[in-house]
Amino acid sequence: HSAAQVDFRTTYSSCRDVNVVGTFHVAQLCMSSNPTKRLIHASTKNAKLAFEDGYATSKYVAEQIVSQVPQSSNIRLPFVAYS
């Protein structure tokens, strides 16, 4: 899942639906399918800069959602894109 609204000048509320709610729904879909579907969540170094801007905050919150998924699922957070 690498879809995101990217704008370093925007507010968290502007990015929330795509970056946070979208991640939540994709994770739910993967966990509810039989057999479970694999999801690799793509993040960026901006998630480590949480609360500096709306985009970074939304990516941080999305990572927190993915990190809370049970280990028995096929959802992983191994991919980080640096730019």
XYZ file of C-alpha atoms in Angstrom:
83
model
C 0.000 0.000 0.000
C 1.780 3.096 -1.161
C -1.114 5.349 -2.043
C -0.887 8.669 -0.251
C -1.711 12.300 -0.413
C 1.690 13.985 -0.340
C 1.866 17.664 0.518
C 4.333 18.895 3.098
C 2.448 22.170 3.518
C -0.946 20.721 4.374
C -2.680 19.895 7.638
C -3.143 16.477 9.180
C -6.895 16.657 8.625
C -6.306 17.154 4.890
C -4.175 13.980 4.674
C -6.092 11.856 7.175
C -8.715 10.273 4.892
C -6.250 8.995 2.302
C -3.187 8.276 4.430
C -4.741 7.057 7.690
C -8.305 5.919 7.000
C -7.221 4.393 3.676
C -4.479 2.389 5.405
C -6.953 1.229 8.046
C -9.437 -0.007 5.429
C -6.786 -1.795 3.368
C -5.487 -3.523 6.527
C -9.035 -4.583 7.465
C -9.642 -5.949 3.970
C -6.433 -7.973 4.050
C -7.176 -9.422 7.500
C -10.786 -10.297 6.661
C -10.120 -12.126 3.404
C -9.770 -15.893 3.359
C -6.991 -16.725 2.932
C -5.529 -13.526 4.299
C -4.021 -11.252 1.708
C -0.507 -9.933 2.118
C 0.016 -6.219 2.615
C 3.399 -4.530 2.624
C 2.975 -1.000 3.861
C 5.287 1.518 2.213
C 6.333 4.379 4.403
C 8.838 7.204 4.173
C 11.395 8.766 6.425
C 8.836 11.515 6.990
C 6.958 9.230 9.363
C 9.911 9.608 11.721
C 9.356 13.381 11.644
C 5.848 13.041 13.066
C 4.137 16.238 14.077
C 6.390 18.493 11.968
C 3.716 18.720 9.286
C 0.367 17.171 8.412
C 1.805 14.693 5.929
C 4.452 13.353 8.325
C 1.866 13.048 11.086
C -0.515 11.119 8.838
C 2.248 8.704 7.780
C 3.230 8.180 11.437
C -0.366 7.409 12.414
C -0.719 4.996 9.466
C 2.443 3.175 10.607
C 0.979 2.875 14.096
C -2.139 1.245 12.630
C -0.067 -1.273 10.671
C 2.172 -2.003 13.673
C -0.893 -2.933 15.765
C -2.000 -5.675 13.369
C -1.601 -9.155 14.910
C 1.642 -10.928 13.986
C -0.372 -13.878 12.679
C -1.558 -11.792 9.724
C 0.281 -11.217 6.475
C 0.648 -7.489 7.061
C 4.200 -6.195 7.384
C 5.974 -2.894 7.727
C 9.395 -3.617 6.270
C 9.607 -1.103 3.462
C 10.750 2.450 3.972
C 11.422 4.767 1.036
C 14.023 7.448 1.485
C 14.100 10.411 -0.836
